[in-house]
PDB file of C-alpha atoms in Angstrom:
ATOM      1  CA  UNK A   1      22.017 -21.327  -4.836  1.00  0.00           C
ATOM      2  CA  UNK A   2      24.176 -22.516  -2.323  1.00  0.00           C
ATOM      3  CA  UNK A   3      27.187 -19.954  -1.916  1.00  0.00           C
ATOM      4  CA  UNK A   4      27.405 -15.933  -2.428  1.00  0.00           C
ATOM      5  CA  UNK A   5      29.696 -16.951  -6.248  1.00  0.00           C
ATOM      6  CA  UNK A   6      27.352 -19.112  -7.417  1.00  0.00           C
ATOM      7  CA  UNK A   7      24.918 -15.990  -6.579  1.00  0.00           C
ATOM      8  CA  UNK A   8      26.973 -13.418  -8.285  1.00  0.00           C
ATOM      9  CA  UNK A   9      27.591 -15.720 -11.199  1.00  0.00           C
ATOM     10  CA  UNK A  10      23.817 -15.289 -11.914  1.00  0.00           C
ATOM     11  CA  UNK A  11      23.833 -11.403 -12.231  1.00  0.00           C
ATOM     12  CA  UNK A  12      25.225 -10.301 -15.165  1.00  0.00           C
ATOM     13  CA  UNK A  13      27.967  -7.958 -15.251  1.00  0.00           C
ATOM     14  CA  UNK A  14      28.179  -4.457 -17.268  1.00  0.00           C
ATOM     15  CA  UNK A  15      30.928  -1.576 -17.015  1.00  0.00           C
ATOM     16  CA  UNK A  16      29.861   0.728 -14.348  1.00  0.00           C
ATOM     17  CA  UNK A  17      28.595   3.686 -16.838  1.00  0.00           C
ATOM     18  CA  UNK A  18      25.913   1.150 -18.254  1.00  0.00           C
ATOM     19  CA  UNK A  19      25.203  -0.099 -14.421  1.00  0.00           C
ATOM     20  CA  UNK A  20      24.615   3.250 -13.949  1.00  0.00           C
ATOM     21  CA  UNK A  21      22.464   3.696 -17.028  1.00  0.00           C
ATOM     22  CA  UNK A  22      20.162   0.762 -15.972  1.00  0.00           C
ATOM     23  CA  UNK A  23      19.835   2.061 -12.491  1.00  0.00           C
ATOM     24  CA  UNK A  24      18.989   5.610 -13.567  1.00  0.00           C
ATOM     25  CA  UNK A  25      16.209   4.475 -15.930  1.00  0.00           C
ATOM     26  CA  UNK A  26      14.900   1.912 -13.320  1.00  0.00           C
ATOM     27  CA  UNK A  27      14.869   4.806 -10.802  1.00  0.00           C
ATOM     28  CA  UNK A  28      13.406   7.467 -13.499  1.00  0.00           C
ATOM     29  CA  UNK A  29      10.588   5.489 -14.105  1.00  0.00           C
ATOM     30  CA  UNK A  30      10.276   4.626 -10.973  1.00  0.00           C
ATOM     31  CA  UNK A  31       9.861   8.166  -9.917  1.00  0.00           C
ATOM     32  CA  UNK A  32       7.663   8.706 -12.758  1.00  0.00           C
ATOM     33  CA  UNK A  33       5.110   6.193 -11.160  1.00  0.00           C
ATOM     34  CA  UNK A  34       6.021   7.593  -7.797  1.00  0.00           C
ATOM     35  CA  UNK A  35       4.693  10.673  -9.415  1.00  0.00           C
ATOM     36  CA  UNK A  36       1.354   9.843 -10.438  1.00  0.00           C
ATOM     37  CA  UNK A  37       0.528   8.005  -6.958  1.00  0.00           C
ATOM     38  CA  UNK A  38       1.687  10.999  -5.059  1.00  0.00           C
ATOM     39  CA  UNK A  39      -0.724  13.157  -7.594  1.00  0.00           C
ATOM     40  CA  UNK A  40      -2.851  10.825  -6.421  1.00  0.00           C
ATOM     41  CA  UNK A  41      -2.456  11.142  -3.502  1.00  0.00           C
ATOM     42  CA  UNK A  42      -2.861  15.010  -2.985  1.00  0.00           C
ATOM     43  CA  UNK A  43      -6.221  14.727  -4.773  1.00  0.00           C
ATOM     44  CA  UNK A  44      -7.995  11.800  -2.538  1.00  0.00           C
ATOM     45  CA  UNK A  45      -6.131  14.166   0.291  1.00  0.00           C
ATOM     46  CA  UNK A  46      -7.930  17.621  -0.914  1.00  0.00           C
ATOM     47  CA  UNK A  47     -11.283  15.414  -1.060  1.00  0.00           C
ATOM     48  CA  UNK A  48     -10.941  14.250   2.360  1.00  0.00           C
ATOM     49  CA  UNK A  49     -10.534  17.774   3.436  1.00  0.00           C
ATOM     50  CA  UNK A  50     -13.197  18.930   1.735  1.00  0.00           C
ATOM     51  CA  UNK A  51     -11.632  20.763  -0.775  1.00  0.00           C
ATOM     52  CA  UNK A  52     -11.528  20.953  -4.684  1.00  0.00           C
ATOM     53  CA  UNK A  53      -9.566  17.521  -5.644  1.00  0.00           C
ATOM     54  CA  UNK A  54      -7.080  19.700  -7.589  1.00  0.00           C
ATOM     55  CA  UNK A  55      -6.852  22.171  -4.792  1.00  0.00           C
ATOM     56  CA  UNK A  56      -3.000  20.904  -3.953  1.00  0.00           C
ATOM     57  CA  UNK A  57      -2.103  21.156  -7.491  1.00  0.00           C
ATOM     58  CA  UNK A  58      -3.093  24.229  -7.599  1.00  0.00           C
ATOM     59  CA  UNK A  59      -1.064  25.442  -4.457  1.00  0.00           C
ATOM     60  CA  UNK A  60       2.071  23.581  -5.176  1.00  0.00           C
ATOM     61  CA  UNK A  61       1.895  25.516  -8.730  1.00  0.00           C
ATOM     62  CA  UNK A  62       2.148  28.495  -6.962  1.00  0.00           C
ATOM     63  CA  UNK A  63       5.711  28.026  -7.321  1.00  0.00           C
ATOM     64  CA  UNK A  64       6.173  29.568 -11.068  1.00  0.00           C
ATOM     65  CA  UNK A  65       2.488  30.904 -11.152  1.00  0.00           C
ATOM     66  CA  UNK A  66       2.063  32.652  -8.087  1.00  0.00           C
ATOM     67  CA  UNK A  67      -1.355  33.625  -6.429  1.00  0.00           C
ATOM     68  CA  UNK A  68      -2.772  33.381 -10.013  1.00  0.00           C
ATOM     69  CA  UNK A  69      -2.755  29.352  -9.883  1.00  0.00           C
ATOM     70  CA  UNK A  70      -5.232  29.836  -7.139  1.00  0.00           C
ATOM     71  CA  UNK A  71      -7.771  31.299  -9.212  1.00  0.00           C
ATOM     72  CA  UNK A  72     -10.304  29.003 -10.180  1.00  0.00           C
ATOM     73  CA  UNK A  73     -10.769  30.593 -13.460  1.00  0.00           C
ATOM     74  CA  UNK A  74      -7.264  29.303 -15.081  1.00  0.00           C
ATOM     75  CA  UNK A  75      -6.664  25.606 -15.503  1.00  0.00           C
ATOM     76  CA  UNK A  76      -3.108  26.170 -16.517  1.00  0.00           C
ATOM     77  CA  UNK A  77      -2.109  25.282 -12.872  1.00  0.00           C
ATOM     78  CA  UNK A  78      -2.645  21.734 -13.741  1.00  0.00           C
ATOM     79  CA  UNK A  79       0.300  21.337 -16.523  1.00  0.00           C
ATOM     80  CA  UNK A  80       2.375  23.501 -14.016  1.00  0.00           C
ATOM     81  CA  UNK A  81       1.628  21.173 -11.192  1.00  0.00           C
ATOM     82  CA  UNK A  82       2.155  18.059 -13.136  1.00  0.00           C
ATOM     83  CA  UNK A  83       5.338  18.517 -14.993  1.00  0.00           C
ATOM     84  CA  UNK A  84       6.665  19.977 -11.848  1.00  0.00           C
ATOM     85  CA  UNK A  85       5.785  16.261 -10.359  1.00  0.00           C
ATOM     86  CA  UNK A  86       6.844  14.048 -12.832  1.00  0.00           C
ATOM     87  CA  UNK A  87       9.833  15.558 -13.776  1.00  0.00           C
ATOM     88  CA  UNK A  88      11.326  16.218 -10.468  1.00  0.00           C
ATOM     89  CA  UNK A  89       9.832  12.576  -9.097  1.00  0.00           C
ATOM     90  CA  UNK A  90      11.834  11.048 -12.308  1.00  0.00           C
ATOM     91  CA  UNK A  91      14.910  12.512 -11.197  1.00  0.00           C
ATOM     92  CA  UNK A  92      14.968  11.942  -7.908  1.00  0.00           C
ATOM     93  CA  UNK A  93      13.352   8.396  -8.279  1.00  0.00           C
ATOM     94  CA  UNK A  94      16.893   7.804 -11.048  1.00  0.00           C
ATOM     95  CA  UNK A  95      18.925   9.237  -7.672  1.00  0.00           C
ATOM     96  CA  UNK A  96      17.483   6.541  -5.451  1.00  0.00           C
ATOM     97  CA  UNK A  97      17.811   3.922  -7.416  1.00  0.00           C
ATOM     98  CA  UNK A  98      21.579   4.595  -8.119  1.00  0.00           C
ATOM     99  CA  UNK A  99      22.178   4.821  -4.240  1.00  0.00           C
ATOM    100  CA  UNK A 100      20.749   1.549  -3.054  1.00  0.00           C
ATOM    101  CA  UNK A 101      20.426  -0.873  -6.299  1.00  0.00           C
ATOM    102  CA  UNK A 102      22.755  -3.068  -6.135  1.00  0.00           C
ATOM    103  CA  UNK A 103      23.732  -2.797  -2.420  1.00  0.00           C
ATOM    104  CA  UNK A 104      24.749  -5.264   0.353  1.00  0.00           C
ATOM    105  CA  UNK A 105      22.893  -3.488   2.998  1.00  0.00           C
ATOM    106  CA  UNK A 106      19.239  -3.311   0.975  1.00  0.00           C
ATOM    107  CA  UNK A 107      18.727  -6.684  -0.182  1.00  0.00           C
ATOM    108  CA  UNK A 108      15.614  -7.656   1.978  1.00  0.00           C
ATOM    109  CA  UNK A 109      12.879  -5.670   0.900  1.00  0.00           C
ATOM    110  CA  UNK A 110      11.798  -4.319   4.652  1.00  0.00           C
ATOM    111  CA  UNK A 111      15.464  -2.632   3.853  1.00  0.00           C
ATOM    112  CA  UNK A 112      14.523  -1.631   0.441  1.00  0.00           C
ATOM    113  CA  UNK A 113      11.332  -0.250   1.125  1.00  0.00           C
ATOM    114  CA  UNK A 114      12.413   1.686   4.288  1.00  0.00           C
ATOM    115  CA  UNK A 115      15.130   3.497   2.524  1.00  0.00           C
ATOM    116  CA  UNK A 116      12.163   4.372  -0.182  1.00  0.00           C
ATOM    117  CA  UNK A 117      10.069   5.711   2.800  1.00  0.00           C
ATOM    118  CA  UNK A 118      12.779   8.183   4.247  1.00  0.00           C
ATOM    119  CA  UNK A 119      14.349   8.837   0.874  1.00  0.00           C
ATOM    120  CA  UNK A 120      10.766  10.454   0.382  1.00  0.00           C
ATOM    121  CA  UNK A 121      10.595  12.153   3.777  1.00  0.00           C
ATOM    122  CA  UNK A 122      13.938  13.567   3.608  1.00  0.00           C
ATOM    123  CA  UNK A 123      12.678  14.991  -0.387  1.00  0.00           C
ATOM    124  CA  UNK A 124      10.003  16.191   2.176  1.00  0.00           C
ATOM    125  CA  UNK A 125      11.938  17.987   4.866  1.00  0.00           C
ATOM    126  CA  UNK A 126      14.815  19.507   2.673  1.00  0.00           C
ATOM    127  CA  UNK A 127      12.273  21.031  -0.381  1.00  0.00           C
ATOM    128  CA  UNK A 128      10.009  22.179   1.919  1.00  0.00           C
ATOM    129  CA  UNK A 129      11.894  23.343   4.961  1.00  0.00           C
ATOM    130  CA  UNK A 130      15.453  24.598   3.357  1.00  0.00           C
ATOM    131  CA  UNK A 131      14.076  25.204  -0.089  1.00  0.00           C
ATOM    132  CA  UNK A 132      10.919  26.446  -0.545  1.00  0.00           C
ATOM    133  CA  UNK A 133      10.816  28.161   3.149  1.00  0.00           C
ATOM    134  CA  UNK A 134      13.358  30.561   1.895  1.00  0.00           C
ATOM    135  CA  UNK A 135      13.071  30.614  -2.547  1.00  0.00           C
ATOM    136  CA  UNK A 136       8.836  30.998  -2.766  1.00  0.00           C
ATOM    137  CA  UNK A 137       8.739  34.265  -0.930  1.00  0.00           C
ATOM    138  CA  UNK A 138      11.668  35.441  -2.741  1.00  0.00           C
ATOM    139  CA  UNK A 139       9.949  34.609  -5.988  1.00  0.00           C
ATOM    140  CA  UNK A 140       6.364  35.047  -5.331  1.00  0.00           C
ATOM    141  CA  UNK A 141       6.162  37.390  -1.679  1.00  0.00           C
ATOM    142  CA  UNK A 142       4.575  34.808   0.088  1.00  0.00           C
ATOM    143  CA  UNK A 143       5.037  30.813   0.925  1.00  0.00           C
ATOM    144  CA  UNK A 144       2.064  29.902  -0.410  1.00  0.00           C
ATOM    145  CA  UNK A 145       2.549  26.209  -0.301  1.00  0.00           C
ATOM    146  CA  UNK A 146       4.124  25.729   3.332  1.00  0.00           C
ATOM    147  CA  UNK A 147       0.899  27.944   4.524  1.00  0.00           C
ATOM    148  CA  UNK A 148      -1.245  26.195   2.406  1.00  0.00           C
ATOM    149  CA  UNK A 149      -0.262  22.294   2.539  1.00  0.00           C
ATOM    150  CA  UNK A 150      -0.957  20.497   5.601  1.00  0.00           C
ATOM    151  CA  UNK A 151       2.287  19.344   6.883  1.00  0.00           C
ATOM    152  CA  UNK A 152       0.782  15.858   7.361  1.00  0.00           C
ATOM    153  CA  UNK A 153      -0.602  15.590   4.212  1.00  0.00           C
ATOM    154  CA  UNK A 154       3.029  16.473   2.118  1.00  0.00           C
ATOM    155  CA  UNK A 155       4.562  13.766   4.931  1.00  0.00           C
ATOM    156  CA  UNK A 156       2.012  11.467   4.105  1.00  0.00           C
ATOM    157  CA  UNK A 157       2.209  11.957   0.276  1.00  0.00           C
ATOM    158  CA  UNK A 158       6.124  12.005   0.024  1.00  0.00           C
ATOM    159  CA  UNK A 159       6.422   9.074   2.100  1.00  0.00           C
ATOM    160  CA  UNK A 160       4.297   7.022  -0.254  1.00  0.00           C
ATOM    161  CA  UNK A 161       6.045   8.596  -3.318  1.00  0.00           C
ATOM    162  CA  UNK A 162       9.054   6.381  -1.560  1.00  0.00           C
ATOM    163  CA  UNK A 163       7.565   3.432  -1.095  1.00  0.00           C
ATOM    164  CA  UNK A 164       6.346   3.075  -4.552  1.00  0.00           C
ATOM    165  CA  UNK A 165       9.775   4.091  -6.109  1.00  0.00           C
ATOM    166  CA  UNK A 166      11.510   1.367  -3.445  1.00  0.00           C
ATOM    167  CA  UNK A 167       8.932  -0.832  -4.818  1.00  0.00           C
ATOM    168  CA  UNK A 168       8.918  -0.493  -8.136  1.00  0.00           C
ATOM    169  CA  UNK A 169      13.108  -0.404  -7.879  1.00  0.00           C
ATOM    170  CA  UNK A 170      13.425  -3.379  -5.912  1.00  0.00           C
ATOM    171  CA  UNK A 171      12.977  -6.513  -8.623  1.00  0.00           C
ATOM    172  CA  UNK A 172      16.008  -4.799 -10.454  1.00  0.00           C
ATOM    173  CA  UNK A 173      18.271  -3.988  -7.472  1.00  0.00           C
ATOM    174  CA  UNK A 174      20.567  -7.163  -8.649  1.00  0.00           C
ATOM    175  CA  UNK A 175      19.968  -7.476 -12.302  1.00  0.00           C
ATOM    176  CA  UNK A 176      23.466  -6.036 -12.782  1.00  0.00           C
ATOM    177  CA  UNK A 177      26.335  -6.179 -10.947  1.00  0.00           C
ATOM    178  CA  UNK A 178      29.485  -4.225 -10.900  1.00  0.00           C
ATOM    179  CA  UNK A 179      31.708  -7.527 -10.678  1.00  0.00           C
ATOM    180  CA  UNK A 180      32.846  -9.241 -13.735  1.00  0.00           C
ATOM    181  CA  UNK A 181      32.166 -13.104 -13.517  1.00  0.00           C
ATOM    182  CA  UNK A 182      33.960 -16.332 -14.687  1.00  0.00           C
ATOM    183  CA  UNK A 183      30.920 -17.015 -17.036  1.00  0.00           C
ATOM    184  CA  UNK A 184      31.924 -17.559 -20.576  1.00  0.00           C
ATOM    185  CA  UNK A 185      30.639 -14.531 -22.575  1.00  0.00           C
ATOM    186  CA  UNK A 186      31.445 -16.661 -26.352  1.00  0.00           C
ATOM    187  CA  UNK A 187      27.853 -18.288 -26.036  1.00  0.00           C
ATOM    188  CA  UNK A 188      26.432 -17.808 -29.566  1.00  0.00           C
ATOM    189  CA  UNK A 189      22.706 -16.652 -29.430  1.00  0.00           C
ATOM    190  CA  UNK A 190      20.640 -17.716 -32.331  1.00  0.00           C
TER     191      UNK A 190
END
């Protein structure tokens, strides 16, 4: 490809609510797979601390359970836990994706990926410093998962959680684009 037209005359072009649509299901499953490393994550974590592997599951379900998803008795923490994660990391993974795909300024992947990595720290920093600083003792009397959670290890965990969304997201950041081309559209597919 020798010029930035012949370029964009390779992407093909959708109205913006189904550019948005592919984005947002890029980015939700994405986040979905962010997800499961971060999961991951949090259990090799708890191991390397010497802990139980499900240990941060348990704490960050302290959020709708309480001190009660600390017991080691109940195993309900787990669903808790894991919903919470996948269906938050979905959402937010559909958000990042429909901010950068698609973008000038995050076409090389050290972009890409970089954006991933503090689009997971700032997830970080604003759920657990201006949300759950202030909502989990209002809810539960205590903050048991700032308290609880190393500060490294949720830095750590959420910054991964944006590289693999950035990476997952980044082989689809120009499969639409929001310009309409000069391509004939009549081509009759068999």
């Amino acid at each position: 490809m020798n010029s930035a037209v012949e370029w964009l005359e390779t992407r093909t072009y959708v109205p913006r609510q189904w550019r948005n649509m592919f984005f947002g299901t890029v980015g939700a499953v994405a986040g979905f797979l962010g997800s499961l490393v971060m999961i991951t994550g949090d259990i090799i974590a708890a191991r390397v601390m010497g802990k139980s592997p499900f240990m941060m599951l348990r704490v960050y379900a302290t959020l709708r359970d309480g001190a009660g998803a600390l017991s080691l008795s109940d195993r309900s923490f787990f669903l808790s836990a894991f919903v919470m994660h996948l269906a938050l990391g979905s959402a937010f993974g559909a958000i990042f994706a429909l901010i950068v795909s698609g973008r000038a300024r995050f076409q090389s992947m050290a972009h890409y990926l970089s954006a991933g990595i503090m689009f997971g720290l700032t997830i970080w920093i604003v759920n657990f410093y201006l949300i759950l600083s202030w909502i989990q003792p209002l809810i539960n009397g205590r903050e048991f998962i700032l308290s609880n959670i190393p500060w490294w290890v949720a830095a750590i965990t959420h910054a991964v959680y944006g590289l693999t969304i950035a990476a997952v997201c980044y082989p689809f950041r120009n499969d639409v684009s929001p310009y309409e081309s000069g391509r004939r559209t009549d081509i009759p597919i068999f």
